[in-house]
Amino acid sequence: MSYTTLMTLAELHFECGLIGIVEFTERCDVAAWVFDQPGFINDPRRDEGENQETVSDRREAEASPVSALENGSDQGDISPPDYLHFTYRGWVFTKADPDPYPSTPHGHWQDQNRTWPKMDPYNGRVFNRKNAEAAAERLSKGDLRTLWSDERFKDFCRGHIVWFMEEFPHHRFRVPREYLFRWPRI
């Protein structure tokens, strides 16, 4: 099997909707690493180890539960002009985030470019890596109620889901499409 064959199969599976964007990018990274493509020295299957500190340790450093809707273009970063994110208690939700795990949308701890931990805003679960929940870090019912009572966050979620559906029309959401815009009742 060659690099080209693996890439062709990954593209075919993605286009047919058999795999999501996360699996597709992981397959591309592993194929590039296996076949010694330029730029891939380390094994992409390993955890980055950047998040050894727990989320609760980081939360203690925060002073107040601030939520804000911000346009990233005025922050001097390399974000696209239509970049938009929502911040809640240190969790950053990015509108143009193509990764659907663990939910669409989901939060990244303090930086949209940080891979882990991630938070599912629908149930408050926090993941330190794929399929590895940090149960002690789960958001409380009060935190979820505060988050979902914010109309700006609901508008942000609507925009993200619409963007995601346009970009990835074959993606299978965990709820039927007719229920996508029904928010949790907490």
mmCIF file of N, CA and C in Angstrom, residues 103-165:
data_model
loop_
_atom_site.group_PDB
_atom_site.id
_atom_site.type_symbol
_atom_site.label_atom_id
_atom_site.label_comp_id
_atom_site.label_asym_id
_atom_site.label_seq_id
_atom_site.Cartn_x
_atom_site.Cartn_y
_atom_site.Cartn_z
ATOM 1 N N SER A 103 -18.814 17.343 20.284
ATOM 2 C CA SER A 103 -20.120 17.826 19.839
ATOM 3 C C SER A 103 -19.902 18.987 18.880
ATOM 4 N N THR A 104 -20.986 19.400 18.250
ATOM 5 C CA THR A 104 -20.950 20.540 17.345
ATOM 6 C C THR A 104 -21.952 21.564 17.849
ATOM 7 N N PRO A 105 -21.472 22.666 18.406
ATOM 8 C CA PRO A 105 -20.112 23.098 18.687
ATOM 9 C C PRO A 105 -19.583 22.459 19.973
ATOM 10 N N HIS A 106 -18.317 22.703 20.254
ATOM 11 C CA HIS A 106 -17.708 22.277 21.511
ATOM 12 C C HIS A 106 -16.708 23.348 21.932
ATOM 13 N N GLY A 107 -16.346 23.326 23.202
ATOM 14 C CA GLY A 107 -15.412 24.315 23.720
ATOM 15 C C GLY A 107 -14.023 23.746 23.894
ATOM 16 N N HIS A 108 -13.025 24.613 23.677
ATOM 17 C CA HIS A 108 -11.622 24.284 23.950
ATOM 18 C C HIS A 108 -11.203 25.123 25.154
ATOM 19 N N TRP A 109 -10.397 24.547 26.025
ATOM 20 C CA TRP A 109 -9.997 25.256 27.221
ATOM 21 C C TRP A 109 -9.036 26.395 26.892
ATOM 22 N N GLN A 110 -9.467 27.632 27.061
ATOM 23 C CA GLN A 110 -8.724 28.883 26.972
ATOM 24 C C GLN A 110 -8.153 29.250 25.606
ATOM 25 N N ASP A 111 -8.080 28.352 24.658
ATOM 26 C CA ASP A 111 -7.488 28.677 23.365
ATOM 27 C C ASP A 111 -8.079 27.751 22.307
ATOM 28 N N GLN A 112 -8.587 28.321 21.225
ATOM 29 C CA GLN A 112 -9.207 27.509 20.184
ATOM 30 C C GLN A 112 -8.211 26.593 19.485
ATOM 31 N N ASN A 113 -6.928 26.865 19.615
ATOM 32 C CA ASN A 113 -5.902 26.032 18.982
ATOM 33 C C ASN A 113 -5.413 24.899 19.879
ATOM 34 N N ARG A 114 -5.845 24.882 21.136
ATOM 35 C CA ARG A 114 -5.451 23.816 22.061
ATOM 36 C C ARG A 114 -6.306 22.587 21.758
ATOM 37 N N THR A 115 -5.660 21.453 21.583
ATOM 38 C CA THR A 115 -6.370 20.238 21.207
ATOM 39 C C THR A 115 -7.246 19.699 22.335
ATOM 40 N N TRP A 116 -6.710 19.604 23.528
ATOM 41 C CA TRP A 116 -7.442 19.067 24.674
ATOM 42 C C TRP A 116 -7.240 19.983 25.858
ATOM 43 N N PRO A 117 -8.137 20.014 26.784
ATOM 44 C CA PRO A 117 -9.418 19.343 26.899
ATOM 45 C C PRO A 117 -10.502 20.040 26.079
ATOM 46 N N LYS A 118 -11.578 19.284 25.844
ATOM 47 C CA LYS A 118 -12.739 19.789 25.109
ATOM 48 C C LYS A 118 -13.981 19.587 25.967
ATOM 49 N N MET A 119 -14.962 20.483 25.768
ATOM 50 C CA MET A 119 -16.193 20.415 26.561
ATOM 51 C C MET A 119 -17.410 20.356 25.651
ATOM 52 N N ASP A 120 -18.289 19.428 25.938
ATOM 53 C CA ASP A 120 -19.558 19.284 25.231
ATOM 54 C C ASP A 120 -20.584 20.159 25.954
ATOM 55 N N PRO A 121 -21.041 21.257 25.342
ATOM 56 C CA PRO A 121 -21.948 22.158 26.043
ATOM 57 C C PRO A 121 -23.362 21.599 26.228
ATOM 58 N N TYR A 122 -23.701 20.544 25.529
ATOM 59 C CA TYR A 122 -25.043 19.982 25.650
ATOM 60 C C TYR A 122 -25.224 19.204 26.944
ATOM 61 N N ASN A 123 -24.145 18.595 27.438
ATOM 62 C CA ASN A 123 -24.255 17.830 28.678
ATOM 63 C C ASN A 123 -23.185 18.199 29.704
ATOM 64 N N GLY A 124 -22.270 19.109 29.357
ATOM 65 C CA GLY A 124 -21.261 19.576 30.288
ATOM 66 C C GLY A 124 -20.082 18.646 30.487
ATOM 67 N N ARG A 125 -20.006 17.574 29.725
ATOM 68 C CA ARG A 125 -18.912 16.620 29.880
ATOM 69 C C ARG A 125 -17.615 17.193 29.310
ATOM 70 N N VAL A 126 -16.501 16.921 29.996
ATOM 71 C CA VAL A 126 -15.176 17.394 29.599
ATOM 72 C C VAL A 126 -14.322 16.172 29.261
ATOM 73 N N PHE A 127 -13.584 16.260 28.158
ATOM 74 C CA PHE A 127 -12.750 15.160 27.695
ATOM 75 C C PHE A 127 -11.295 15.605 27.638
ATOM 76 N N ASN A 128 -10.405 14.812 28.250
ATOM 77 C CA ASN A 128 -8.972 15.100 28.209
ATOM 78 C C ASN A 128 -8.311 14.512 26.976
ATOM 79 N N ARG A 129 -8.961 13.542 26.351
ATOM 80 C CA ARG A 129 -8.570 12.980 25.064
ATOM 81 C C ARG A 129 -9.787 12.239 24.533
ATOM 82 N N LYS A 130 -9.707 11.741 23.329
ATOM 83 C CA LYS A 130 -10.860 11.122 22.699
ATOM 84 C C LYS A 130 -11.371 9.945 23.532
ATOM 85 N N ASN A 131 -12.670 9.957 23.806
ATOM 86 C CA ASN A 131 -13.367 8.926 24.581
ATOM 87 C C ASN A 131 -12.834 8.763 25.998
ATOM 88 N N ALA A 132 -12.199 9.774 26.543
ATOM 89 C CA ALA A 132 -11.686 9.730 27.915
ATOM 90 C C ALA A 132 -12.224 10.939 28.680
ATOM 91 N N GLU A 133 -13.359 10.738 29.327
ATOM 92 C CA GLU A 133 -13.994 11.832 30.046
ATOM 93 C C GLU A 133 -13.286 12.090 31.369
ATOM 94 N N ALA A 134 -13.164 13.356 31.690
ATOM 95 C CA ALA A 134 -12.664 13.785 32.997
ATOM 96 C C ALA A 134 -13.902 14.121 33.819
ATOM 97 N N ALA A 135 -14.485 13.100 34.461
ATOM 98 C CA ALA A 135 -15.772 13.255 35.148
ATOM 99 C C ALA A 135 -15.727 14.326 36.229
ATOM 100 N N ALA A 136 -14.608 14.492 36.882
ATOM 101 C CA ALA A 136 -14.503 15.501 37.942
ATOM 102 C C ALA A 136 -14.574 16.923 37.390
ATOM 103 N N GLU A 137 -14.316 17.093 36.104
ATOM 104 C CA GLU A 137 -14.305 18.414 35.484
ATOM 105 C C GLU A 137 -15.650 18.805 34.876
ATOM 106 N N ARG A 138 -16.610 17.913 34.939
ATOM 107 C CA ARG A 138 -17.927 18.142 34.327
ATOM 108 C C ARG A 138 -18.542 19.443 34.837
ATOM 109 N N LEU A 139 -19.182 20.191 33.937
ATOM 110 C CA LEU A 139 -19.859 21.414 34.341
ATOM 111 C C LEU A 139 -21.071 21.078 35.205
ATOM 112 N N SER A 140 -21.341 21.929 36.163
ATOM 113 C CA SER A 140 -22.492 21.717 37.038
ATOM 114 C C SER A 140 -23.778 22.076 36.296
ATOM 115 N N LYS A 141 -24.886 21.658 36.858
ATOM 116 C CA LYS A 141 -26.185 21.979 36.266
ATOM 117 C C LYS A 141 -26.398 23.494 36.238
ATOM 118 N N GLY A 142 -25.933 24.180 37.262
ATOM 119 C CA GLY A 142 -26.039 25.640 37.306
ATOM 120 C C GLY A 142 -25.232 26.310 36.200
ATOM 121 N N ASP A 143 -24.017 25.796 35.948
ATOM 122 C CA ASP A 143 -23.194 26.337 34.866
ATOM 123 C C ASP A 143 -23.864 26.121 33.516
ATOM 124 N N LEU A 144 -24.417 24.921 33.319
ATOM 125 C CA LEU A 144 -25.114 24.645 32.056
ATOM 126 C C LEU A 144 -26.343 25.536 31.900
ATOM 127 N N ARG A 145 -27.064 25.743 32.988
ATOM 128 C CA ARG A 145 -28.253 26.606 32.941
ATOM 129 C C ARG A 145 -27.850 28.031 32.567
ATOM 130 N N THR A 146 -26.767 28.524 33.153
ATOM 131 C CA THR A 146 -26.281 29.870 32.844
ATOM 132 C C THR A 146 -25.863 29.975 31.379
ATOM 133 N N LEU A 147 -25.120 28.974 30.909
ATOM 134 C CA LEU A 147 -24.647 28.987 29.522
ATOM 135 C C LEU A 147 -25.812 28.991 28.538
ATOM 136 N N TRP A 148 -26.781 28.094 28.736
ATOM 137 C CA TRP A 148 -27.883 27.968 27.776
ATOM 138 C C TRP A 148 -28.975 29.017 27.954
ATOM 139 N N SER A 149 -28.903 29.814 29.008
ATOM 140 C CA SER A 149 -29.865 30.920 29.137
ATOM 141 C C SER A 149 -29.358 32.173 28.423
ATOM 142 N N ASP A 150 -28.129 32.139 27.951
ATOM 143 C CA ASP A 150 -27.537 33.267 27.240
ATOM 144 C C ASP A 150 -27.951 33.216 25.762
ATOM 145 N N GLU A 151 -28.749 34.192 25.340
ATOM 146 C CA GLU A 151 -29.239 34.212 23.951
ATOM 147 C C GLU A 151 -28.104 34.365 22.944
ATOM 148 N N ARG A 152 -27.028 35.059 23.329
ATOM 149 C CA ARG A 152 -25.882 35.194 22.426
ATOM 150 C C ARG A 152 -25.241 33.840 22.159
ATOM 151 N N PHE A 153 -25.190 32.990 23.185
ATOM 152 C CA PHE A 153 -24.608 31.656 22.988
ATOM 153 C C PHE A 153 -25.506 30.816 22.074
ATOM 154 N N LYS A 154 -26.808 30.909 22.240
ATOM 155 C CA LYS A 154 -27.730 30.170 21.364
ATOM 156 C C LYS A 154 -27.591 30.643 19.915
ATOM 157 N N ASP A 155 -27.478 31.955 19.721
ATOM 158 C CA ASP A 155 -27.271 32.488 18.368
ATOM 159 C C ASP A 155 -25.945 31.995 17.789
ATOM 160 N N PHE A 156 -24.923 31.981 18.627
ATOM 161 C CA PHE A 156 -23.629 31.471 18.192
ATOM 162 C C PHE A 156 -23.753 30.005 17.757
ATOM 163 N N CYS A 157 -24.440 29.188 18.551
ATOM 164 C CA CYS A 157 -24.609 27.765 18.226
ATOM 165 C C CYS A 157 -25.368 27.589 16.917
ATOM 166 N N ARG A 158 -26.427 28.367 16.711
ATOM 167 C CA ARG A 158 -27.163 28.294 15.446
ATOM 168 C C ARG A 158 -26.235 28.577 14.268
ATOM 169 N N GLY A 159 -25.456 29.639 14.380
ATOM 170 C CA GLY A 159 -24.531 30.007 13.308
ATOM 171 C C GLY A 159 -23.499 28.934 13.053
ATOM 172 N N HIS A 160 -22.979 28.343 14.119
ATOM 173 C CA HIS A 160 -21.969 27.294 13.955
ATOM 174 C C HIS A 160 -22.563 26.056 13.288
ATOM 175 N N ILE A 161 -23.744 25.651 13.698
ATOM 176 C CA ILE A 161 -24.366 24.460 13.122
ATOM 177 C C ILE A 161 -24.686 24.679 11.645
ATOM 178 N N VAL A 162 -25.204 25.858 11.307
ATOM 179 C CA VAL A 162 -25.486 26.167 9.895
ATOM 180 C C VAL A 162 -24.196 26.141 9.091
ATOM 181 N N TRP A 163 -23.139 26.764 9.614
ATOM 182 C CA TRP A 163 -21.838 26.744 8.925
ATOM 183 C C TRP A 163 -21.352 25.309 8.750
ATOM 184 N N PHE A 164 -21.459 24.507 9.801
ATOM 185 C CA PHE A 164 -20.974 23.128 9.752
ATOM 186 C C PHE A 164 -21.759 22.308 8.724
ATOM 187 N N MET A 165 -23.070 22.508 8.666
ATOM 188 C CA MET A 165 -23.897 21.775 7.700
ATOM 189 C C MET A 165 -23.531 22.148 6.265
#
